[in-house]
Tab-separated table of N, CA and C in Angstrom:
chain	number	residue	atom	x	y	z
R	1	MET	N	-14.771	27.845	17.447
R	1	MET	CA	-15.201	29.035	18.177
R	1	MET	C	-14.262	30.055	18.231
R	2	PRO	N	-13.076	29.805	18.476
R	2	PRO	CA	-11.942	30.885	18.478
R	2	PRO	C	-11.677	31.436	17.133
R	3	ALA	N	-11.883	30.696	16.078
R	3	ALA	CA	-11.610	31.179	14.656
R	3	ALA	C	-12.793	32.162	14.288
R	4	THR	N	-14.017	31.893	14.822
R	4	THR	CA	-15.153	32.832	14.664
R	4	THR	C	-14.816	34.103	15.503
R	5	ALA	N	-14.377	34.065	16.543
R	5	ALA	CA	-13.972	35.253	17.300
R	5	ALA	C	-12.919	36.111	16.708
R	6	GLU	N	-12.015	35.444	16.305
R	6	GLU	CA	-10.969	36.073	15.554
R	6	GLU	C	-11.436	36.770	14.288
R	7	LEU	N	-12.400	36.107	13.519
R	7	LEU	CA	-12.889	36.794	12.423
R	7	LEU	C	-13.683	38.045	12.652
R	8	ILE	N	-14.607	37.939	13.691
R	8	ILE	CA	-15.347	39.040	14.237
R	8	ILE	C	-14.296	40.289	14.713
R	9	GLY	N	-13.309	39.869	15.305
R	9	GLY	CA	-12.390	40.924	15.915
R	9	GLY	C	-11.708	41.520	14.648
R	10	ALA	N	-11.284	40.858	13.635
R	10	ALA	CA	-10.671	41.567	12.476
R	10	ALA	C	-11.726	42.325	11.698
R	11	THR	N	-12.905	41.828	11.565
R	11	THR	CA	-13.905	42.659	10.760
R	11	THR	C	-14.171	44.046	11.610
R	12	VAL	N	-14.182	43.938	12.879
R	12	VAL	CA	-14.477	45.096	13.814
R	12	VAL	C	-13.292	46.167	13.548
R	13	ALA	N	-12.050	45.436	13.649
R	13	ALA	CA	-10.833	46.310	13.543
R	13	ALA	C	-10.850	47.057	12.053
R	14	LEU	N	-11.073	46.313	11.150
R	14	LEU	CA	-11.185	46.844	9.668
R	14	LEU	C	-12.322	47.929	9.481
R	15	ALA	N	-13.379	47.731	10.084
R	15	ALA	CA	-14.489	48.772	10.134
R	15	ALA	C	-14.062	49.949	10.806
R	16	GLY	N	-13.423	49.866	11.972
R	16	GLY	CA	-12.902	50.993	12.829
R	16	GLY	C	-11.855	51.870	11.988
R	17	LEU	N	-10.819	51.072	11.351
R	17	LEU	CA	-9.975	51.760	10.528
R	17	LEU	C	-10.661	52.370	9.252
R	18	GLY	N	-11.752	51.820	8.815
R	18	GLY	CA	-12.365	52.556	7.701
R	18	GLY	C	-13.024	53.740	7.982
R	19	ILE	N	-13.608	53.810	9.233
R	19	ILE	CA	-14.344	54.987	9.778
R	19	ILE	C	-13.302	56.047	10.006
R	20	LEU	N	-12.249	55.662	10.605
R	20	LEU	CA	-11.215	56.753	11.144
R	20	LEU	C	-10.652	57.256	9.842
R	21	THR	N	-10.470	56.537	8.746
R	21	THR	CA	-9.905	57.083	7.491
R	21	THR	C	-10.950	57.885	6.896
R	22	LEU	N	-12.189	57.627	7.006
R	22	LEU	CA	-13.225	58.412	6.347
R	22	LEU	C	-13.274	59.840	7.065
R	23	PHE	N	-13.323	59.827	8.380
R	23	PHE	CA	-13.395	61.161	9.046
R	23	PHE	C	-12.068	61.946	8.892
R	24	SER	N	-10.928	61.257	8.787
R	24	SER	CA	-9.697	61.885	8.520
R	24	SER	C	-9.676	62.731	7.192
R	25	VAL	N	-10.171	62.074	6.084
R	25	VAL	CA	-10.153	62.519	4.744
R	25	VAL	C	-11.143	63.655	4.687
R	26	ARG	N	-12.351	63.504	5.475
R	26	ARG	CA	-13.394	64.552	5.419
R	26	ARG	C	-12.823	65.801	6.084
R	27	SER	N	-12.137	65.742	7.204
R	27	SER	CA	-11.492	66.889	7.856
R	27	SER	C	-10.345	67.552	7.073
R	28	ILE	N	-9.565	66.857	6.384
R	28	ILE	CA	-8.537	67.329	5.504
R	28	ILE	C	-9.113	68.254	4.358
R	29	THR	N	-10.129	67.585	3.608
R	29	THR	CA	-10.702	68.261	2.588
R	29	THR	C	-11.569	69.437	3.079
R	30	ARG	N	-12.066	69.457	4.290
R	30	ARG	CA	-12.895	70.628	4.818
R	30	ARG	C	-12.005	71.869	5.073
R	31	ARG	N	-10.698	71.624	5.638
R	31	ARG	CA	-9.873	72.583	6.105
R	31	ARG	C	-9.252	73.357	4.791
R	32	ARG	N	-9.104	72.756	3.680
R	32	ARG	CA	-8.366	73.272	2.611
R	32	ARG	C	-9.223	73.827	1.605
R	33	PRO	N	-9.043	75.210	1.311
R	33	PRO	CA	-9.983	75.887	0.355
R	33	PRO	C	-9.822	75.466	-1.032
R	34	PRO	N	-10.917	75.403	-1.895
R	34	PRO	CA	-10.615	74.996	-3.333
R	34	PRO	C	-9.640	75.825	-4.007
R	35	ALA	N	-8.990	75.307	-5.035
R	35	ALA	CA	-7.803	75.868	-5.753
R	35	ALA	C	-8.355	77.154	-6.374
R	36	GLY	N	-9.602	77.206	-6.860
R	36	GLY	CA	-10.085	78.473	-7.561
R	36	GLY	C	-10.337	79.495	-6.679
R	37	GLU	N	-10.686	79.292	-5.360
R	37	GLU	CA	-10.879	80.283	-4.386
R	37	GLU	C	-9.444	81.086	-4.012
R	38	ARG	N	-8.434	80.070	-3.876
R	38	ARG	CA	-7.165	80.686	-3.455
R	38	ARG	C	-6.604	81.396	-4.515
R	39	ARG	N	-6.718	81.239	-5.712
R	39	ARG	CA	-6.228	81.994	-6.910
R	39	ARG	C	-6.834	83.359	-6.995
R	40	ALA	N	-8.252	83.350	-6.740
R	40	ALA	CA	-9.092	84.558	-6.761
R	40	ALA	C	-8.544	85.399	-5.647
R	41	ARG	N	-8.418	84.951	-4.453
R	41	ARG	CA	-7.815	85.775	-3.393
R	41	ARG	C	-6.513	86.469	-3.686
R	42	ASP	N	-5.605	85.582	-4.331
R	42	ASP	CA	-4.266	86.275	-4.574
R	42	ASP	C	-4.392	87.286	-5.588
R	43	VAL	N	-5.277	87.190	-6.601
R	43	VAL	CA	-5.311	88.331	-7.658
R	43	VAL	C	-6.051	89.344	-6.968
R	44	ILE	N	-7.060	89.304	-6.148
R	44	ILE	CA	-7.695	90.392	-5.489
R	44	ILE	C	-6.933	91.148	-4.513
R	45	GLY	N	-6.390	90.327	-3.627
R	45	GLY	CA	-5.721	90.679	-2.482
R	45	GLY	C	-4.263	91.170	-2.841
């Protein structure tokens, strides 16, 4: 029984880390404008 609980705990921990990583990557990519837009602004402005 303790081995099963340990396995469940490890699975939950890995799932939590995966979710945190996913949200982190999504927020980083949302903040940063695409390279094409950056260059166009530099040329125009």
